[in-house]
């Protein structure tokens, strides 16, 4: 329970999932150059945008700022009646159209999901493999097996397929969980272990021998699961998703 509560508190304070997850959302546009996705970081190569019968391609029809979760489009993202001329859609009754349907992956790859490449490495579906430097991309295992030596020619872009031994992998634009967030998670678990049980839901601080803890509430937090210690919050602040335009 302590680990689950700590994970919920970290996620609530970050305002974005700290683990890799696929999300879907409908985005409204007003003609501006940028659209804000509801989470970050966003995995490069994972964003699919549909509007009407059209599918917009990342890197062709729009650019992605992965750290901020922002989609930038030359000429802007038409909204309302602007869609009629560009995408062949019609607004009903003069109301704003449900414009852009977005599907994408956000979050980080957790340490337990990531393996460093080595000869004879055994991998299972869903594992991520970290190639040796200077290969830039993590690779997701899509066919389980044992990797062979020497190292394969790693994918240069998201979606590139790689075969090594009996395993098949696909290059992804995902990123590993920053060490700072991992440290904050351990800090939160440690402080909860020594300070629990809290008992009173209104309690915001507690002092026990050798440890003085103050909890902060995330904007989306509610109850114990939405609280993280001030110490962990201080580590997490640079990674907090604010949903602001660059």
Coordinates of N, CA and C in Angstrom, one line a residue:
X1 N 0.8 -1.2 0.0 CA 0.0 0.0 0.0 C 0.8 1.3 0.0
X2 N 2.0 1.3 0.7 CA 2.8 2.5 0.8 C 3.4 2.8 -0.6
X3 N 3.8 1.8 -1.3 CA 4.4 2.0 -2.7 C 3.3 2.5 -3.6
X4 N 2.1 1.9 -3.5 CA 1.0 2.3 -4.4 C 0.6 3.8 -4.1
X5 N 0.5 4.1 -2.8 CA 0.1 5.4 -2.4 C 1.2 6.4 -2.8
X6 N 2.5 6.1 -2.7 CA 3.5 6.9 -3.1 C 3.5 7.2 -4.6
X7 N 3.2 6.1 -5.4 CA 3.2 6.3 -6.8 C 2.0 7.2 -7.2
X8 N 0.9 7.0 -6.6 CA -0.3 7.9 -6.8 C 0.0 9.4 -6.5
X9 N 0.8 9.6 -5.4 CA 1.1 10.9 -5.0 C 2.1 11.6 -6.0
X10 N 3.0 10.8 -6.5 CA 4.0 11.3 -7.4 C 3.3 11.7 -8.7
X11 N 2.4 10.8 -9.2 CA 1.7 11.1 -10.5 C 0.8 12.3 -10.3
X12 N 0.1 12.4 -9.2 CA -0.8 13.6 -9.0 C 0.1 14.9 -8.9
X13 N 1.2 14.8 -8.3 CA 2.0 16.1 -8.2 C 2.6 16.4 -9.5
X14 N 3.1 15.4 -10.3 CA 3.6 15.7 -11.6 C 2.5 16.2 -12.6
X15 N 1.3 15.8 -12.3 CA 0.1 16.2 -13.2 C 0.2 15.5 -14.6
X16 N 1.0 14.4 -14.6 CA 1.1 13.6 -15.9 C 1.6 12.2 -15.4
X17 N 1.2 11.2 -16.2 CA 1.7 9.8 -15.8 C 3.2 9.7 -15.9
X18 N 3.8 9.2 -14.8 CA 5.3 9.0 -14.8 C 5.7 7.7 -15.5
X19 N 4.7 6.9 -15.9 CA 5.0 5.7 -16.6 C 4.5 5.8 -18.0
X20 N 5.0 5.1 -19.0 CA 4.6 5.1 -20.4 C 3.2 4.6 -20.5
X21 N 2.3 5.4 -21.1 CA 0.9 5.0 -21.3 C 0.4 5.6 -22.6
X22 N -0.5 4.9 -23.2 CA -1.2 5.4 -24.5 C -2.4 6.2 -24.0
X23 N -2.5 7.4 -24.6 CA -3.6 8.3 -24.3 C -4.4 8.7 -25.5
X24 N -5.7 9.0 -25.3 CA -6.5 9.6 -26.4 C -7.2 10.8 -25.9
X25 N -7.3 11.8 -26.8 CA -8.0 13.0 -26.4 C -8.5 13.7 -27.6
X26 N -9.6 14.6 -27.4 CA -10.1 15.4 -28.5 C -9.7 16.8 -28.2
X27 N -9.0 17.5 -29.2 CA -8.4 18.8 -29.0 C -9.2 19.8 -29.8
X28 N -9.6 20.9 -29.2 CA -10.2 22.0 -29.9 C -9.2 23.0 -30.4
X29 N -9.4 23.6 -31.5 CA -8.5 24.5 -32.1 C -9.1 25.8 -32.4
X30 N -8.3 26.9 -32.4 CA -8.9 28.3 -32.7 C -8.1 29.0 -33.7
X31 N -7.3 28.3 -34.5 CA -6.5 28.9 -35.5 C -5.1 29.2 -35.1
X32 N -4.7 29.0 -33.9 CA -3.3 29.3 -33.4 C -2.4 28.2 -34.0
X33 N -1.1 28.5 -33.8 CA -0.1 27.6 -34.4 C 0.2 26.3 -33.6
X34 N -0.3 26.3 -32.4 CA 0.1 25.2 -31.5 C -1.1 24.6 -30.8
X35 N -1.1 23.3 -30.6 CA -2.1 22.6 -29.8 C -1.4 22.0 -28.6
X36 N -2.1 22.0 -27.5 CA -1.5 21.4 -26.3 C -2.1 20.0 -26.0
X37 N -1.2 19.0 -25.9 CA -1.7 17.7 -25.5 C -1.8 17.7 -24.0
X38 N -2.6 16.8 -23.4 CA -2.9 16.8 -22.0 C -1.8 16.2 -21.1
X39 N -0.7 15.7 -21.6 CA 0.3 15.1 -20.8 C 1.7 15.3 -21.5
X40 N 2.7 15.1 -20.8 CA 4.1 15.2 -21.3 C 5.0 14.4 -20.4
X41 N 6.2 14.0 -20.8 CA 6.7 14.1 -22.2 C 5.9 13.2 -23.1
X42 N 5.9 13.6 -24.4 CA 5.2 12.8 -25.4 C 6.3 12.1 -26.3
X43 N 6.0 10.8 -26.5 CA 7.0 10.0 -27.3 C 7.0 10.4 -28.8
X44 N 8.2 10.7 -29.2 CA 8.3 11.0 -30.7 C 7.9 9.8 -31.5
X45 N 7.2 10.1 -32.6 CA 6.8 9.1 -33.5 C 5.5 8.4 -33.1
X46 N 4.9 8.8 -32.0 CA 3.7 8.1 -31.5 C 2.4 8.8 -31.7
X47 N 2.5 10.1 -32.2 CA 1.3 10.9 -32.2 C 0.6 10.7 -33.6
X48 N -0.7 10.4 -33.4 CA -1.6 10.3 -34.6 C -2.7 11.2 -34.4
X49 N -3.0 12.1 -35.4 CA -4.0 13.1 -35.4 C -5.0 12.8 -36.5
X50 N -6.3 12.7 -36.2 CA -7.3 12.5 -37.2 C -8.3 13.7 -37.1
X51 N -8.7 14.2 -38.3 CA -9.8 15.2 -38.3 C -10.6 14.9 -39.5
X52 N -11.9 14.6 -39.3 CA -12.7 14.1 -40.4 C -12.2 12.8 -40.9
X53 N -12.0 12.7 -42.2 CA -11.4 11.5 -42.9 C -9.9 11.6 -43.1
X54 N -9.3 12.7 -42.6 CA -7.9 12.9 -42.8 C -7.1 12.5 -41.6
X55 N -5.9 12.0 -41.9 CA -4.9 11.6 -40.8 C -3.7 12.5 -41.1
X56 N -3.3 13.2 -40.0 CA -2.2 14.1 -40.1 C -0.9 13.4 -39.5
X57 N 0.2 13.6 -40.2 CA 1.4 12.8 -39.9 C 2.4 13.7 -39.2
X58 N 2.9 13.2 -38.1 CA 4.0 13.8 -37.3 C 5.2 14.0 -38.2
X59 N 5.8 15.2 -38.1 CA 7.0 15.4 -38.9 C 6.7 15.8 -40.3
X60 N 5.5 15.7 -40.8 CA 5.1 16.1 -42.2 C 4.0 17.2 -42.1
X61 N 2.9 16.9 -41.4 CA 1.9 17.9 -41.2 C 2.0 18.8 -40.0
X62 N 2.8 18.3 -39.0 CA 3.0 19.1 -37.8 C 4.3 18.6 -37.1
X63 N 4.8 19.5 -36.2 CA 6.0 19.2 -35.5 C 5.6 19.0 -34.0
X64 N 6.4 18.1 -33.3 CA 6.1 17.8 -31.9 C 7.2 18.4 -31.0
X65 N 6.8 19.1 -30.0 CA 7.8 19.4 -28.9 C 7.5 18.4 -27.8
X66 N 8.3 17.4 -27.7 CA 7.9 16.3 -26.8 C 7.9 16.6 -25.3
X67 N 8.9 17.4 -24.9 CA 9.0 17.7 -23.5 C 7.8 18.5 -22.9
X68 N 7.2 19.3 -23.8 CA 6.0 20.1 -23.4 C 4.7 19.6 -23.9
X69 N 4.7 18.6 -24.7 CA 3.5 18.0 -25.2 C 2.7 19.0 -26.2
X70 N 3.5 19.7 -27.0 CA 2.9 20.7 -27.9 C 3.0 20.3 -29.3
X71 N 2.0 20.5 -30.1 CA 2.0 20.2 -31.5 C 2.0 21.5 -32.3
X72 N 2.9 21.7 -33.1 CA 3.1 23.0 -33.9 C 2.8 22.7 -35.4
X73 N 2.0 23.6 -36.0 CA 1.6 23.4 -37.4 C 1.8 24.7 -38.1
X74 N 2.6 24.6 -39.2 CA 2.7 25.8 -40.0 C 1.4 26.2 -40.6
X75 N 1.1 27.5 -40.5 CA -0.2 28.0 -40.9 C -1.3 27.9 -39.9
X76 N -1.0 27.3 -38.8 CA -2.0 27.2 -37.7 C -2.9 25.9 -37.8
X77 N -3.7 25.7 -36.7 CA -4.6 24.6 -36.6 C -6.0 25.2 -36.8
X78 N -6.6 25.1 -38.0 CA -7.9 25.7 -38.2 C -9.0 25.2 -37.2
X79 N -9.9 26.1 -36.8 CA -10.9 25.7 -35.9 C -12.3 26.2 -36.4
X80 N -13.3 25.6 -35.9 CA -14.7 26.1 -36.3 C -14.9 26.0 -37.8
X81 N -15.3 27.1 -38.4 CA -15.6 27.1 -39.8 C -14.4 27.0 -40.7
X82 N -13.2 27.3 -40.1 CA -12.0 27.2 -40.9 C -11.8 25.8 -41.4
X83 N -12.4 24.8 -40.7 CA -12.2 23.4 -41.1 C -13.0 23.1 -42.4
X84 N -14.0 23.9 -42.7 CA -14.8 23.6 -43.9 C -14.0 23.7 -45.2
X85 N -13.1 24.7 -45.3 CA -12.4 24.8 -46.5 C -11.2 23.9 -46.6
X86 N -10.5 23.7 -45.4 CA -9.3 22.9 -45.5 C -9.5 21.4 -45.4
X87 N -10.5 21.0 -44.5 CA -10.7 19.5 -44.3 C -12.0 19.0 -44.8
X88 N -12.8 19.9 -45.4 CA -14.1 19.4 -46.0 C -15.1 19.1 -44.9
X89 N -15.0 19.7 -43.7 CA -16.0 19.4 -42.7 C -17.0 20.6 -42.6
X90 N -18.1 20.4 -42.0 CA -19.1 21.4 -41.8 C -19.5 21.6 -40.4
X91 N -19.6 22.8 -39.9 CA -20.0 23.1 -38.6 C -21.6 23.0 -38.5
X92 N -22.1 22.4 -37.5 CA -23.6 22.3 -37.4 C -24.1 23.3 -36.5
X93 N -25.0 24.1 -37.0 CA -25.7 25.1 -36.2 C -24.7 26.2 -35.7
X94 N -23.6 26.4 -36.4 CA -22.6 27.4 -36.0 C -21.8 27.1 -34.8
X95 N -21.9 25.8 -34.3 CA -21.2 25.5 -33.1 C -19.8 25.0 -33.4
X96 N -18.9 25.0 -32.4 CA -17.5 24.6 -32.6 C -17.5 23.1 -32.9
X97 N -16.7 22.7 -33.9 CA -16.6 21.3 -34.2 C -15.8 20.6 -33.2
X98 N -16.1 19.3 -33.0 CA -15.1 18.4 -32.2 C -13.9 18.2 -33.1
X99 N -12.9 18.9 -33.0 CA -11.9 19.0 -34.1 C -10.9 17.9 -34.2
X100 N -9.9 17.9 -33.4 CA -8.7 17.0 -33.7 C -8.7 15.8 -32.7
X101 N -8.7 14.6 -33.2 CA -8.7 13.4 -32.3 C -7.2 13.0 -32.3
X102 N -6.6 13.0 -31.1 CA -5.2 12.7 -30.9 C -5.0 11.4 -30.1
X103 N -4.1 10.5 -30.6 CA -3.7 9.3 -30.0 C -2.2 9.4 -29.8
X104 N -1.6 9.1 -28.7 CA -0.2 9.3 -28.5 C 0.2 8.5 -27.2
X105 N 1.5 8.3 -27.1 CA 2.1 7.8 -25.9 C 2.8 8.9 -25.1
X106 N 2.6 8.9 -23.8 CA 3.3 9.8 -22.9 C 3.9 9.1 -21.7
X107 N 4.8 9.8 -21.0 CA 5.4 9.3 -19.8 C 6.8 8.7 -20.1
X108 N 7.4 8.1 -19.1 CA 8.7 7.6 -19.2 C 8.8 6.1 -19.1
X109 N 9.9 5.5 -19.6 CA 10.1 4.0 -19.4 C 10.7 3.8 -18.0
X110 N 10.1 3.0 -17.2 CA 10.5 2.7 -15.8 C 11.8 1.8 -15.8
X111 N 12.6 2.0 -14.8 CA 13.8 1.2 -14.7 C 13.6 -0.3 -14.8
X112 N 12.5 -0.9 -14.3 CA 12.3 -2.3 -14.4 C 11.9 -2.8 -15.8
X113 N 11.6 -1.8 -16.7 CA 11.2 -2.2 -18.0 C 12.4 -2.1 -19.0
X114 N 13.5 -1.6 -18.5 CA 14.6 -1.2 -19.4 C 15.8 -2.1 -19.1
X115 N 16.4 -2.7 -20.2 CA 17.5 -3.6 -20.1 C 18.6 -3.0 -21.0
X116 N 19.9 -3.1 -20.5 CA 21.0 -2.7 -21.3 C 21.4 -3.8 -22.3
X117 N 21.6 -3.5 -23.6 CA 22.0 -4.5 -24.5 C 23.2 -5.3 -24.1
X118 N 23.2 -6.6 -24.3 CA 24.4 -7.4 -24.0 C 24.2 -8.7 -24.9
X119 N 25.3 -9.3 -25.3 CA 25.2 -10.6 -26.1 C 24.4 -11.6 -25.3
X120 N 23.6 -12.4 -25.9 CA 22.8 -13.4 -25.3 C 21.7 -12.9 -24.3
X121 N 21.4 -11.6 -24.4 CA 20.4 -11.0 -23.6 C 19.0 -11.6 -23.9
X122 N 18.3 -12.1 -22.9 CA 17.0 -12.7 -23.1 C 16.0 -11.6 -22.8
X123 N 15.0 -11.4 -23.8 CA 14.1 -10.3 -23.7 C 12.7 -10.9 -23.9
X124 N 11.7 -10.2 -23.3 CA 10.3 -10.6 -23.5 C 9.5 -9.4 -24.1
X125 N 8.4 -9.7 -24.6 CA 7.5 -8.7 -25.3 C 7.2 -7.6 -24.3
X126 N 7.4 -6.3 -24.7 CA 7.2 -5.2 -23.8 C 8.4 -4.7 -23.1
X127 N 9.5 -5.5 -23.1 CA 10.8 -5.0 -22.6 C 11.3 -3.8 -23.5
X128 N 12.1 -2.9 -22.9 CA 12.8 -1.9 -23.7 C 14.3 -2.2 -23.5
X129 N 15.0 -2.1 -24.7 CA 16.4 -2.3 -24.7 C 17.2 -1.0 -24.9
X130 N 18.2 -0.7 -24.1 CA 19.0 0.4 -24.3 C 20.3 0.0 -25.1
X131 N 20.4 0.5 -26.3 CA 21.6 0.1 -27.1 C 22.8 0.9 -26.6
X132 N 24.0 0.4 -26.9 CA 25.2 1.1 -26.5 C 25.3 2.4 -27.2
X133 N 25.9 3.4 -26.5 CA 26.2 4.7 -27.1 C 27.0 4.5 -28.4
X134 N 26.7 5.2 -29.6 CA 25.9 6.4 -29.6 C 24.5 6.2 -30.2
X135 N 24.0 4.9 -30.2 CA 22.6 4.7 -30.7 C 21.6 5.5 -29.9
X136 N 20.8 6.4 -30.5 CA 20.0 7.3 -29.7 C 18.7 6.9 -29.2
X137 N 18.1 5.8 -29.8 CA 16.8 5.4 -29.4 C 16.7 4.1 -28.6
X138 N 15.7 4.1 -27.7 CA 15.4 2.9 -27.0 C 14.6 2.0 -28.0
X139 N 14.7 0.7 -27.8 CA 14.0 -0.3 -28.7 C 13.0 -1.1 -27.9
X140 N 11.8 -1.2 -28.3 CA 10.8 -2.1 -27.7 C 10.8 -3.4 -28.3
X141 N 10.7 -4.5 -27.4 CA 10.7 -5.8 -27.9 C 9.3 -6.2 -28.3
X142 N 9.1 -6.6 -29.6 CA 7.8 -7.0 -30.1 C 7.7 -8.5 -30.3
X143 N 8.9 -9.2 -30.4 CA 8.9 -10.7 -30.5 C 10.0 -11.1 -29.5
X144 N 9.6 -11.9 -28.5 CA 10.5 -12.4 -27.5 C 11.6 -13.3 -28.0
X145 N 12.8 -13.3 -27.4 CA 13.8 -14.2 -27.8 C 15.1 -13.9 -27.1
X146 N 16.2 -14.3 -27.7 CA 17.6 -14.1 -27.2 C 18.3 -13.3 -28.3
X147 N 18.9 -12.2 -27.8 CA 19.7 -11.4 -28.7 C 21.0 -11.9 -29.0
X148 N 21.5 -11.7 -30.2 CA 22.8 -12.3 -30.7 C 23.9 -11.3 -30.7
X149 N 25.1 -11.8 -30.8 CA 26.3 -10.9 -30.9 C 26.8 -11.1 -32.4
X150 N 27.4 -10.0 -33.0 CA 27.5 -8.7 -32.4 C 26.2 -7.9 -32.4
X151 N 26.3 -6.7 -31.9 CA 25.1 -5.9 -31.8 C 24.5 -5.6 -33.2
X152 N 23.2 -5.6 -33.3 CA 22.6 -5.3 -34.6 C 22.8 -3.9 -35.0
X153 N 22.4 -3.6 -36.2 CA 22.3 -2.2 -36.7 C 21.0 -1.6 -36.1
X154 N 21.2 -0.7 -35.2 CA 20.0 -0.2 -34.4 C 19.2 0.8 -35.3
X155 N 17.9 0.9 -35.0 CA 17.0 1.8 -35.8 C 17.4 3.2 -35.6
X156 N 17.3 3.9 -36.7 CA 17.7 5.3 -36.7 C 16.5 6.3 -36.4
X157 N 15.3 5.8 -36.6 CA 14.1 6.6 -36.4 C 13.0 5.8 -35.8
X158 N 12.0 6.4 -35.1 CA 10.9 5.7 -34.5 C 10.2 4.8 -35.5
X159 N 9.9 3.6 -35.2 CA 9.2 2.7 -36.1 C 10.1 1.7 -36.8
X160 N 11.5 2.0 -36.8 CA 12.4 1.1 -37.5 C 12.4 -0.2 -36.8
X161 N 12.4 -1.3 -37.6 CA 12.4 -2.7 -37.0 C 13.8 -3.3 -37.0
X162 N 14.2 -4.0 -36.0 CA 15.5 -4.6 -35.8 C 15.3 -6.0 -35.4
X163 N 16.1 -6.9 -36.1 CA 16.2 -8.3 -35.7 C 17.5 -8.7 -35.1
X164 N 17.6 -9.3 -34.0 CA 18.8 -9.8 -33.4 C 18.6 -11.2 -32.8
X165 N 19.3 -12.2 -33.3 CA 19.1 -13.5 -32.8 C 17.6 -13.9 -33.1
X166 N 16.9 -14.3 -32.1 CA 15.5 -14.7 -32.3 C 14.5 -13.6 -31.8
X167 N 15.1 -12.5 -31.5 CA 14.2 -11.4 -31.0 C 14.0 -10.3 -32.1
X168 N 12.9 -9.7 -32.0 CA 12.6 -8.6 -32.9 C 12.2 -7.3 -32.0
X169 N 12.8 -6.2 -32.4 CA 12.6 -5.0 -31.7 C 12.2 -3.9 -32.6
X170 N 11.5 -2.8 -32.1 CA 11.1 -1.6 -32.9 C 11.7 -0.4 -32.1
X171 N 12.3 0.5 -32.9 CA 12.8 1.7 -32.3 C 11.7 2.6 -31.9
X172 N 11.8 3.2 -30.7 CA 10.7 4.1 -30.2 C 11.4 5.4 -29.8
X173 N 10.5 6.5 -29.8 CA 11.0 7.8 -29.4 C 10.8 8.0 -27.9
X174 N 10.6 6.9 -27.1 CA 10.4 7.0 -25.7 C 11.7 7.3 -25.0
X175 N 11.6 7.8 -23.7 CA 12.8 8.2 -22.9 C 12.7 7.5 -21.6
X176 N 13.9 7.2 -21.0 CA 13.9 6.5 -19.7 C 13.6 7.5 -18.6
X177 N 13.0 7.0 -17.5 CA 12.7 7.8 -16.4 C 13.9 8.5 -15.9
X178 N 13.9 9.8 -15.7 CA 15.0 10.6 -15.2 C 15.4 10.1 -13.8
X179 N 16.7 10.1 -13.5 CA 17.2 9.7 -12.2 C 16.6 10.5 -11.1
X180 N 16.3 11.8 -11.4 CA 15.8 12.6 -10.3 C 14.4 12.2 -9.9
X181 N 13.5 11.7 -10.9 CA 12.2 11.3 -10.5 C 12.3 10.0 -9.8
X182 N 13.2 9.1 -10.2 CA 13.4 7.8 -9.4 C 13.8 8.1 -8.0
X183 N 14.7 9.1 -7.8 CA 15.1 9.4 -6.5 C 14.0 10.0 -5.6
X184 N 13.1 10.8 -6.3 CA 11.9 11.3 -5.6 C 11.0 10.2 -5.2
X185 N 10.8 9.2 -6.0 CA 9.9 8.1 -5.7 C 10.5 7.4 -4.4
X186 N 11.8 7.1 -4.4 CA 12.4 6.4 -3.3 C 12.3 7.3 -2.0
X187 N 12.4 8.6 -2.2 CA 12.3 9.5 -1.1 C 10.9 9.4 -0.5
X188 N 9.9 9.4 -1.4 CA 8.5 9.4 -0.9 C 8.2 8.1 -0.2
X189 N 8.6 6.9 -0.8 CA 8.4 5.6 -0.1 C 9.0 5.6 1.2
X190 N 10.3 6.1 1.3 CA 11.0 6.1 2.6 C 10.3 6.9 3.7
X191 N 9.8 8.1 3.3 CA 9.2 9.0 4.2 C 7.9 8.4 4.7
X192 N 7.1 7.8 3.7 CA 5.9 7.2 4.1 C 6.1 6.0 5.0
X193 N 7.1 5.3 4.8 CA 7.4 4.1 5.6 C 7.6 4.5 7.1
X194 N 8.4 5.6 7.3 CA 8.7 6.0 8.6 C 7.6 6.9 9.3
X195 N 6.8 7.5 8.4 CA 5.8 8.5 9.0 C 4.4 7.9 9.1
X196 N 4.1 6.8 8.4 CA 2.8 6.2 8.4 C 2.6 5.5 9.8
X197 N 1.3 5.3 10.3 CA 0.1 5.8 9.7 C -0.1 7.2 10.0
X198 N -0.7 8.0 9.1 CA -1.0 9.4 9.3 C -2.3 9.6 10.0
X199 N -3.3 8.7 9.7 CA -4.5 8.7 10.5 C -5.4 9.9 10.0
X200 N -5.1 11.1 10.5 CA -6.0 12.2 10.2 C -5.8 12.7 8.8
X201 N -6.8 12.7 7.9 CA -6.6 13.1 6.5 C -6.2 14.6 6.4
X202 N -6.5 15.4 7.4 CA -6.1 16.8 7.4 C -4.7 17.0 7.7
X203 N -4.0 16.0 8.2 CA -2.6 16.1 8.6 C -1.7 16.4 7.4
X204 N -0.9 17.5 7.6 CA 0.0 17.9 6.5 C 1.5 17.8 6.9
X205 N 1.8 17.5 8.1 CA 3.2 17.3 8.5 C 3.2 16.3 9.7
X206 N 4.4 15.7 9.9 CA 4.6 14.8 11.0 C 6.1 14.7 11.3
X207 N 6.3 14.6 12.6 CA 7.7 14.5 13.1 C 7.9 13.2 13.8
X208 N 8.8 12.4 13.4 CA 9.2 11.2 14.1 C 10.7 11.2 14.4
X209 N 11.2 10.4 15.2 CA 12.6 10.4 15.5 C 13.5 10.3 14.2
X210 N 14.2 11.3 14.0 CA 15.2 11.3 12.9 C 14.5 11.8 11.5
X211 N 13.2 12.2 11.5 CA 12.6 12.5 10.3 C 11.5 13.5 10.5
X212 N 11.6 14.6 9.8 CA 10.5 15.7 9.9 C 10.0 15.9 8.5
X213 N 8.7 15.5 8.3 CA 8.1 15.4 6.9 C 7.0 16.4 6.8
X214 N 6.9 17.1 5.7 CA 5.8 18.0 5.4 C 5.2 17.6 4.0
X215 N 3.9 17.4 3.9 CA 3.3 16.9 2.7 C 2.7 18.1 1.9
X216 N 2.8 18.0 0.6 CA 2.1 19.0 -0.2 C 1.1 18.4 -1.1
X217 N 0.0 19.2 -1.5 CA -1.1 18.7 -2.3 C -0.9 19.0 -3.7
X218 N -0.9 18.0 -4.6 CA -0.9 18.3 -6.0 C -2.3 18.9 -6.5
X219 N -2.3 19.7 -7.6 CA -3.5 20.3 -8.0 C -4.6 19.2 -8.2
X220 N -4.2 18.1 -8.7 CA -5.2 17.0 -9.0 C -5.3 16.0 -7.8
X221 N -4.6 16.3 -6.8 CA -4.5 15.3 -5.7 C -5.8 15.4 -4.8
X222 N -6.1 14.2 -4.2 CA -7.3 14.2 -3.3 C -7.0 13.1 -2.3
X223 N -7.0 13.5 -1.0 CA -6.8 12.5 0.0 C -5.3 12.1 0.1
X224 N -5.1 11.0 0.8 CA -3.7 10.6 1.0 C -2.9 10.3 -0.3
X225 N -3.6 9.7 -1.3 CA -3.0 9.4 -2.5 C -2.5 10.6 -3.3
X226 N -3.1 11.8 -3.1 CA -2.7 13.0 -3.8 C -1.7 13.8 -3.1
X227 N -1.1 13.3 -2.0 CA -0.1 14.1 -1.3 C 1.3 13.6 -1.4
X228 N 2.2 14.5 -1.6 CA 3.6 14.0 -1.6 C 4.4 14.9 -0.7
X229 N 5.5 14.5 -0.2 CA 6.3 15.3 0.8 C 6.9 16.5 0.1
X230 N 7.1 17.5 0.9 CA 7.8 18.7 0.4 C 9.2 18.4 -0.2
X231 N 9.8 17.4 0.4 CA 11.1 17.0 0.0 C 11.1 16.4 -1.4
X232 N 10.1 15.5 -1.6 CA 9.9 14.9 -3.0 C 9.5 15.9 -4.0
X233 N 8.6 16.8 -3.5 CA 8.1 17.9 -4.4 C 9.2 18.7 -4.9
X234 N 10.2 19.0 -4.1 CA 11.3 19.9 -4.5 C 12.1 19.2 -5.6
X235 N 12.2 17.9 -5.5 CA 12.9 17.2 -6.6 C 12.1 17.2 -7.9
X236 N 10.8 17.0 -7.8 CA 9.9 16.8 -8.9 C 9.6 18.1 -9.7
X237 N 9.7 19.3 -9.0 CA 9.3 20.5 -9.6 C 9.7 20.8 -11.0
X238 N 11.0 20.5 -11.4 CA 11.4 20.8 -12.8 C 10.7 19.9 -13.8
X239 N 10.1 18.8 -13.4 CA 9.5 17.9 -14.3 C 7.9 18.0 -14.3
X240 N 7.4 18.9 -13.5 CA 6.0 19.1 -13.4 C 5.4 19.5 -14.7
X241 N 4.3 18.9 -15.1 CA 3.6 19.2 -16.3 C 2.6 20.4 -16.1
X242 N 2.9 21.5 -16.7 CA 2.2 22.8 -16.5 C 1.2 23.1 -17.6
X243 N 1.4 22.4 -18.7 CA 0.5 22.6 -19.9 C 0.6 24.0 -20.5
X244 N 1.8 24.6 -20.3 CA 2.0 25.9 -20.9 C 2.7 25.9 -22.2
X245 N 2.4 26.9 -23.0 CA 3.0 27.0 -24.4 C 4.4 27.5 -24.3
X246 N 5.3 26.8 -25.1 CA 6.7 27.3 -25.1 C 6.8 28.7 -25.6

